[in-house]
Short mmCIF file of C-alpha atoms and ligand atoms in Angstrom, two decimals:
data_model
loop_
_atom_site.label_atom_id
_atom_site.label_comp_id
_atom_site.label_asym_id
_atom_site.label_seq_id
_atom_site.Cartn_x
_atom_site.Cartn_y
_atom_site.Cartn_z
CA MET M 1 0.00 0.00 0.00
CA LYS M 2 0.98 3.65 -0.35
CA ALA M 3 2.09 5.42 2.84
CA ILE M 4 4.04 8.52 3.83
CA ILE M 5 7.60 7.56 4.66
CA PRO M 6 9.69 10.32 6.34
CA LYS M 7 13.19 10.76 4.96
CA GLY M 8 15.84 12.68 6.87
CA PHE M 9 15.55 14.07 10.34
CA GLY M 10 14.43 17.12 12.32
CA PRO M 11 14.05 20.33 10.30
CA ILE M 12 15.11 18.63 7.08
CA VAL M 13 12.72 15.71 7.23
CA ARG M 14 10.92 15.23 3.90
CA LEU M 15 7.60 13.46 3.66
CA ALA M 16 7.19 11.43 0.50
CA VAL M 17 4.89 8.65 -0.64
CA GLY M 18 6.48 5.21 -0.48
CA GLU M 19 5.39 1.58 -0.35
CA ARG M 20 4.87 -0.35 2.84
CA ALA M 21 3.12 -3.57 3.86
CA LYS M 22 -0.54 -3.27 4.75
CA PRO M 23 -0.82 -3.56 8.57
CA THR M 24 -2.58 -6.49 10.24
CA PRO M 25 -5.12 -5.69 12.96
CA GLY M 26 -4.55 -7.11 16.46
CA LYS M 27 -7.37 -8.66 18.50
CA ASN M 28 -8.71 -5.29 19.65
CA ASP M 29 -8.09 -3.37 16.44
CA VAL M 30 -9.95 -2.58 13.30
CA LEU M 31 -8.25 -2.12 9.94
CA VAL M 32 -9.47 1.08 8.30
CA LYS M 33 -9.29 2.02 4.64
CA VAL M 34 -8.25 5.61 5.25
CA HIS M 35 -10.16 8.22 3.26
CA ALA M 36 -8.80 11.26 5.09
CA ALA M 37 -6.22 12.07 7.76
CA SER M 38 -5.39 15.38 9.37
CA VAL M 39 -2.25 17.32 10.15
CA ASN M 40 -1.38 18.28 13.72
CA PRO M 41 1.52 20.51 14.86
CA LYS M 42 2.58 17.69 17.20
CA ASP M 43 4.08 15.68 14.33
CA TRP M 44 6.60 18.27 13.19
CA LYS M 45 7.18 19.58 16.73
CA LEU M 46 8.11 16.10 17.92
CA ASN M 47 10.56 15.77 15.10
CA LEU M 48 12.16 19.14 15.82
CA SER M 49 12.40 18.60 19.56
CA LEU M 50 14.00 15.20 19.12
CA ALA M 51 16.47 16.78 16.73
CA ARG M 52 17.30 19.59 19.16
CA ALA M 53 17.47 17.41 22.26
CA ALA M 54 19.87 14.71 21.24
CA PRO M 55 20.42 14.27 17.52
CA PRO M 56 22.36 11.00 17.65
CA VAL M 57 19.97 9.41 20.13
CA GLY M 58 16.86 11.13 18.87
CA ARG M 59 17.45 9.91 15.35
CA ARG M 60 16.60 6.40 16.51
CA PHE M 61 13.19 7.63 17.59
CA VAL M 62 12.16 9.48 14.45
CA PRO M 63 8.59 8.40 13.92
CA PRO M 64 8.92 5.98 11.00
CA LEU M 65 5.41 6.84 9.93
CA PHE M 66 3.13 9.80 10.40
CA GLY M 67 -0.45 10.65 11.23
CA ASP M 68 -2.79 10.19 14.21
CA ASP M 69 -6.24 11.24 12.97
CA LEU M 70 -8.26 9.24 10.50
CA ALA M 71 -11.67 8.92 8.93
CA GLY M 72 -12.46 5.95 6.76
CA GLU M 73 -14.17 2.63 6.31
CA VAL M 74 -13.67 -0.52 8.42
CA VAL M 75 -12.40 -3.35 6.19
CA GLU M 76 -11.32 -5.90 8.82
CA VAL M 77 -12.03 -6.43 12.52
CA GLY M 78 -9.93 -8.17 15.22
CA ALA M 79 -11.25 -11.17 17.15
CA ASN M 80 -12.24 -9.14 20.26
CA VAL M 81 -13.83 -6.22 18.46
CA ALA M 82 -17.43 -5.61 19.44
CA GLY M 83 -19.57 -2.79 18.18
CA PHE M 84 -17.84 -2.17 14.85
CA GLU M 85 -18.40 -4.05 11.62
CA ILE M 86 -16.92 -4.19 8.17
CA GLY M 87 -18.32 -1.29 6.17
CA ASP M 88 -18.75 1.07 9.14
CA ARG M 89 -17.61 4.65 8.52
CA VAL M 90 -15.48 5.55 11.52
CA TYR M 91 -13.26 8.35 12.76
CA GLY M 92 -10.70 8.41 15.53
CA MET M 93 -7.15 8.99 16.65
CA ASP M 94 -4.29 7.10 18.24
CA MET M 95 -0.89 8.66 18.90
CA ARG M 96 0.92 5.38 19.21
CA LEU M 97 3.25 4.84 16.26
CA ARG M 98 1.48 1.60 15.31
CA THR M 99 -1.37 3.76 14.05
CA ALA M 100 0.04 5.71 11.11
CA THR M 101 -2.84 7.30 9.31
CA LEU M 102 -1.02 8.93 6.39
CA ALA M 103 -1.45 5.73 4.44
CA GLU M 104 -4.06 3.85 2.46
CA TYR M 105 -4.77 1.55 5.43
CA ALA M 106 -4.24 1.93 9.19
CA VAL M 107 -4.87 -0.22 12.25
CA ILE M 108 -6.49 1.44 15.23
CA ASP M 109 -7.70 0.24 18.64
CA GLN M 110 -11.49 -0.02 18.86
CA ARG M 111 -11.52 2.18 22.01
CA ARG M 112 -10.08 5.10 19.98
CA ILE M 113 -12.80 5.32 17.33
CA ALA M 114 -16.50 6.01 16.91
CA ARG M 115 -18.96 5.89 14.04
CA MET M 116 -18.92 9.06 11.96
CA PRO M 117 -21.99 11.29 12.11
CA ALA M 118 -23.89 10.53 8.89
CA ASN M 119 -23.91 14.14 7.70
CA LEU M 120 -20.11 14.49 7.71
CA SER M 121 -17.73 14.02 4.81
CA PHE M 122 -14.55 12.05 5.50
CA THR M 123 -12.63 15.35 5.30
CA GLU M 124 -14.81 16.98 7.96
CA ALA M 125 -14.62 13.88 10.17
CA ALA M 126 -10.82 13.46 9.92
CA ALA M 127 -10.38 17.01 11.21
CA VAL M 128 -12.10 16.22 14.50
CA PRO M 129 -10.42 13.57 16.65
CA LEU M 130 -7.20 15.14 17.96
CA ALA M 131 -8.18 18.81 17.88
CA GLY M 132 -11.84 18.37 18.83
CA GLN M 133 -11.06 16.09 21.77
CA THR M 134 -8.29 18.42 22.96
CA ALA M 135 -10.91 21.17 23.04
CA LEU M 136 -13.48 19.04 24.87
CA GLN M 137 -11.04 17.56 27.37
CA GLY M 138 -9.37 20.95 28.05
CA LEU M 139 -12.72 22.63 28.67
CA ARG M 140 -13.70 19.80 31.00
CA LYS M 141 -10.44 20.15 32.94
CA GLY M 142 -11.15 23.84 33.34
CA ARG M 143 -14.69 23.13 34.60
CA ALA M 144 -16.35 24.94 31.72
CA VAL M 145 -19.99 24.61 32.69
CA ALA M 146 -23.06 26.70 31.93
CA GLY M 147 -22.77 30.32 32.97
CA ARG M 148 -18.96 30.37 33.27
CA SER M 149 -16.90 32.89 31.33
CA VAL M 150 -14.24 31.33 29.17
CA LEU M 151 -11.34 32.97 27.33
CA ILE M 152 -9.95 30.94 24.44
CA ILE M 153 -6.52 32.10 23.32
CA GLY M 154 -5.87 30.88 19.77
CA ALA M 155 -9.54 30.74 18.77
CA SER M 156 -8.89 30.55 15.01
CA GLY M 157 -6.67 27.45 14.86
CA GLY M 158 -7.31 23.71 14.76
CA VAL M 159 -8.06 23.31 18.47
CA GLY M 160 -9.46 26.81 18.97
CA THR M 161 -12.23 26.59 16.36
CA TYR M 162 -13.63 23.51 18.13
CA ALA M 163 -13.05 25.01 21.60
CA VAL M 164 -15.15 28.10 20.82
CA GLN M 165 -18.04 26.02 19.46
CA ILE M 166 -17.93 23.38 22.21
CA ALA M 167 -17.73 25.98 24.99
CA LYS M 168 -20.88 27.55 23.55
CA GLN M 169 -22.60 24.16 23.55
CA LEU M 170 -21.65 23.80 27.22
CA GLY M 171 -23.45 27.08 27.92
CA CYS M 172 -20.41 29.25 28.58
CA HIS M 173 -19.92 32.93 27.78
CA VAL M 174 -17.08 32.72 25.27
CA THR M 175 -14.42 35.27 24.39
CA GLY M 176 -11.97 34.32 21.65
CA VAL M 177 -8.49 35.74 21.10
CA CYS M 178 -7.29 35.94 17.50
CA SER M 179 -5.66 38.36 15.06
CA THR M 180 -7.56 41.01 13.06
CA ARG M 181 -8.02 38.88 9.95
CA ASN M 182 -9.81 36.15 11.93
CA ILE M 183 -12.19 38.28 14.01
CA GLU M 184 -15.26 37.70 11.80
CA ARG M 185 -14.54 33.98 11.55
CA VAL M 186 -14.33 33.57 15.31
CA ARG M 187 -17.55 35.54 15.73
CA ALA M 188 -19.21 33.27 13.17
CA LEU M 189 -18.28 30.28 15.36
CA GLY M 190 -20.49 31.76 18.08
CA ALA M 191 -18.03 33.67 20.26
CA ASP M 192 -19.81 36.29 22.37
CA ALA M 193 -16.79 38.59 22.27
CA VAL M 194 -13.51 38.68 20.37
CA ILE M 195 -10.17 40.18 21.37
CA ASP M 196 -7.67 41.12 18.67
CA TYR M 197 -4.25 40.22 20.01
CA THR M 198 -2.58 42.53 17.50
CA ALA M 199 -4.34 45.58 19.01
CA GLY M 200 -2.27 45.61 22.21
CA ASP M 201 -1.41 43.36 25.12
CA TYR M 202 -4.88 42.16 26.12
CA ARG M 203 -3.36 40.21 29.01
CA GLN M 204 -2.72 43.49 30.81
CA ARG M 205 -6.19 44.91 30.36
CA THR M 206 -9.65 44.22 31.68
CA HIS M 207 -12.37 43.12 29.31
CA LYS M 208 -15.34 41.63 31.13
CA PRO M 209 -17.16 43.89 33.60
CA ALA M 210 -15.01 42.32 36.32
CA GLY M 211 -12.13 41.97 33.88
CA VAL M 212 -11.58 38.31 34.69
CA PHE M 213 -12.48 34.86 33.39
CA ASP M 214 -13.47 31.66 35.15
CA LEU M 215 -11.35 29.75 32.64
CA VAL M 216 -8.45 30.84 30.47
CA PHE M 217 -7.86 28.08 27.92
CA ASP M 218 -4.62 28.73 26.07
CA VAL M 219 -4.57 26.58 22.97
CA THR M 220 -1.58 28.38 21.43
CA SER M 221 0.83 26.80 23.94
CA PHE M 222 2.47 30.23 24.29
CA GLU M 223 0.99 31.39 27.60
CA THR M 224 1.57 30.57 31.27
CA PRO M 225 -0.45 31.12 34.48
CA ALA M 226 1.94 34.02 35.14
CA SER M 227 1.37 35.71 31.77
CA CYS M 228 -2.41 35.36 32.19
CA ALA M 229 -2.63 36.13 35.92
CA ALA M 230 -4.50 39.43 35.40
CA LEU M 231 -7.18 37.62 33.37
CA LEU M 232 -8.02 34.95 35.94
CA ALA M 233 -10.76 35.13 38.58
CA PRO M 234 -9.45 34.23 42.08
CA GLU M 235 -10.78 30.67 41.76
CA GLY M 236 -10.37 30.65 37.99
CA HIS M 237 -8.71 27.86 36.04
CA PHE M 238 -5.85 28.09 33.59
CA VAL M 239 -5.63 25.22 31.10
CA SER M 240 -2.93 24.97 28.49
CA THR M 241 -2.05 22.69 25.60
CA MET M 242 1.58 23.14 26.78
CA GLY M 243 2.56 26.62 28.02
CA HIS M 244 2.69 26.47 31.79
CA THR M 245 5.24 23.70 31.78
CA ARG M 246 7.74 26.35 30.64
CA GLY M 247 10.00 27.95 33.24
CA MET M 248 10.29 27.73 37.00
CA ALA M 249 8.02 30.73 37.69
CA GLY M 250 5.29 29.17 35.59
CA THR M 251 5.61 25.85 37.37
CA LEU M 252 5.43 27.45 40.82
CA LEU M 253 2.45 29.58 39.88
CA ALA M 254 0.73 26.57 38.37
CA ARG M 255 0.87 24.94 41.81
CA ARG M 256 -0.81 27.90 43.46
CA ARG M 257 -3.41 28.45 40.78
CA ASN M 258 -5.85 25.95 39.33
CA ALA M 259 -3.60 25.30 36.38
CA SER M 260 -3.45 22.18 34.31
CA LEU M 261 -2.20 20.78 31.07
CA VAL M 262 -4.44 18.89 28.69
CA ARG M 263 -2.95 15.77 27.16
CA VAL M 264 -5.44 14.55 24.65
CA GLU M 265 -6.49 10.92 24.39
CA SER M 266 -9.08 9.52 22.05
CA TRP M 267 -12.11 7.76 23.49
CA THR M 268 -15.25 6.48 21.80
CA ALA M 269 -17.47 8.31 24.31
CA ASP M 270 -15.79 11.69 23.69
CA LEU M 271 -15.98 11.25 19.91
CA GLU M 272 -19.67 10.43 20.30
CA THR M 273 -20.26 13.53 22.43
CA ILE M 274 -18.72 15.74 19.75
CA GLY M 275 -20.40 13.66 17.03
CA ASP M 276 -23.84 14.37 18.53
CA TRP M 277 -23.22 18.12 18.27
CA MET M 278 -21.88 17.72 14.73
CA ALA M 279 -24.89 15.68 13.67
CA THR M 280 -27.14 18.66 14.45
CA GLY M 281 -24.74 21.16 12.88
CA ALA M 282 -24.12 22.83 16.26
CA VAL M 283 -20.39 22.11 15.91
CA ARG M 284 -18.63 22.16 12.53
CA SER M 285 -15.16 21.37 11.27
CA ILE M 286 -13.47 24.47 9.94
CA ILE M 287 -11.15 23.37 7.15
CA ASP M 288 -8.13 25.57 6.43
CA SER M 289 -7.01 23.57 3.40
CA THR M 290 -6.94 20.09 1.88
CA PHE M 291 -4.07 18.26 0.19
CA GLY M 292 -3.64 14.92 -1.57
CA LEU M 293 -1.42 12.22 -0.04
CA ALA M 294 1.38 13.11 -2.47
CA GLU M 295 1.18 16.73 -1.24
CA THR M 296 1.69 15.84 2.42
CA GLN M 297 4.94 17.82 2.59
CA GLN M 298 3.12 20.99 1.49
CA ALA M 299 0.44 20.32 4.12
CA TYR M 300 3.07 20.14 6.88
CA ASP M 301 4.80 23.24 5.51
CA ARG M 302 1.46 25.03 5.81
CA SER M 303 1.04 23.81 9.42
CA ARG M 304 4.52 25.01 10.32
CA THR M 305 3.62 28.58 9.37
CA GLY M 306 1.39 28.65 12.50
CA ARG M 307 -1.24 30.56 10.49
CA ALA M 308 -3.76 27.79 9.75
CA ARG M 309 -7.39 28.86 10.11
CA GLY M 310 -8.97 25.64 11.29
CA LYS M 311 -7.70 22.23 10.25
CA ILE M 312 -5.44 21.00 7.46
CA VAL M 313 -6.66 17.71 6.01
CA ILE M 314 -5.01 15.13 3.75
CA GLU M 315 -7.51 13.48 1.40
CA VAL M 316 -5.98 10.04 0.92
CA VAL M 317 -8.96 9.16 -1.29
CA PRO M 318 -10.00 12.38 -3.08
CA GLU M 319 -13.49 13.49 -1.98
CA GLY M 320 -15.96 12.92 -4.83
N1 NAP H 401 -1.34 18.79 24.76
C1 NAP H 401 -2.14 18.29 23.82
O1 NAP H 401 -2.76 17.22 24.01
C2 NAP H 401 -2.30 19.04 22.53
C3 NAP H 401 -3.30 18.65 21.64
C4 NAP H 401 -3.48 19.41 20.48
C5 NAP H 401 -2.66 20.50 20.22
N2 NAP H 401 -1.66 20.80 21.10
C6 NAP H 401 -0.81 21.98 20.86
O2 NAP H 401 -1.68 23.12 20.86
C7 NAP H 401 -1.19 24.11 19.97
C8 NAP H 401 -2.28 24.53 19.01
O3 NAP H 401 -2.61 23.46 18.15
P1 NAP H 401 -3.51 23.76 16.88
O4 NAP H 401 -3.68 22.49 16.15
O5 NAP H 401 -4.69 24.55 17.27
O6 NAP H 401 -2.48 24.70 16.08
P2 NAP H 401 -2.71 25.54 14.76
O7 NAP H 401 -3.98 25.16 14.10
O8 NAP H 401 -1.46 25.47 13.97
O9 NAP H 401 -2.85 27.06 15.31
C9 NAP H 401 -2.76 28.07 14.39
C10 NAP H 401 -3.62 29.24 14.86
O10 NAP H 401 -3.01 29.86 16.00
C11 NAP H 401 -3.28 31.27 15.91
N3 NAP H 401 -2.30 32.03 16.69
C12 NAP H 401 -0.97 32.10 16.48
N4 NAP H 401 -0.40 32.91 17.39
C13 NAP H 401 -1.39 33.36 18.20
C14 NAP H 401 -1.44 34.22 19.34
N5 NAP H 401 -0.33 34.79 19.84
N6 NAP H 401 -2.63 34.46 19.93
C15 NAP H 401 -3.75 33.90 19.45
N7 NAP H 401 -3.79 33.08 18.36
C16 NAP H 401 -2.62 32.81 17.75
C17 NAP H 401 -3.18 31.55 14.43
O11 NAP H 401 -3.97 32.69 14.10
P3 NAP H 401 -3.25 34.00 13.48
O12 NAP H 401 -2.65 33.55 12.18
O13 NAP H 401 -4.39 34.94 13.31
O14 NAP H 401 -2.23 34.43 14.48
C18 NAP H 401 -3.76 30.29 13.80
O15 NAP H 401 -5.14 30.43 13.46
C19 NAP H 401 0.05 23.50 19.31
O16 NAP H 401 1.18 23.94 20.02
C20 NAP H 401 -0.14 22.00 19.51
O17 NAP H 401 1.09 21.32 19.51
C21 NAP H 401 -1.45 20.10 22.25
#
């Protein structure tokens, strides 16, 4: 089968289509004919950090294959698989290297997938699992329940576009942070208010009547509890996709504040929760761009600009 095979290492890794044996599902896996996969910053960040940390050692750990998210059709099921059948249209994510979704076929554990909402294309479904579940799980960590005020920093990106929509579904008052060119887009996602980060340092100012938020969800990975201290209510939560792990001050402040890091995992129940909202159109995938499998390198180059508006998707089987 065709699959993306990385060549080189770190910043000079090149992603090209090569040939590789079709994987065999284990007892708890399904084999999926992949229709679409999506691009996440994690893939190229992992490569760069391994390269920076210890090139000679790191080289041994270069992911031999790429891709965590998939949407496609079940073509084989393992002996212990219950609840999925050949022909089911599924979507899901697994970060373990055994699941490499930038390929014509991928194996994935049954606990990491769910049936696709019927109204979604494979492209729309493949965008969801990693970014959508990061949004859901991060909001949950930050106790985003009805009536709470939530600030989402990075509202126009892969995770942020889901976070704004999901926070609205949870009944929160949502403020999104983005740059000028994305203001209207973030409003269209349902944000009650939008802050333009290019208009000044919003972290130093007050915005709500009280000037504080019950939850600051930083999906850019740039911020820390210290940098956002002025934005947090006394009992407010700070949740990050990475930021507060940086620096001693951040770590100490994280202990004092309700600060946590989201580390996404894919679960059938969480995919179904998001799928229910998507089935009614309440939550949508915002697609920045689509690429064919042979254009995977361009897709990653686009991701590395940090300017994606929504998700970048690889259509392994071109959408009809
Ligand atoms: N821990 C986890 O489990 C987990 C899971 C998923 C993602 N992540 C991490 O979370 C981060 C975001 O992922 P993603 O997929 O959402 O990335 P992404 O789609 O590449 O994010 C791009 C978006 O970020 C916006 N942005 C850039 N700088 C900004 C700033 N200073 N303030 C506000 N918005 C800004 C950009 O808008 P402009 O062009 O308008 O600036 C763009 O729309 C990455 O670092 C990723 O590695 C972690």
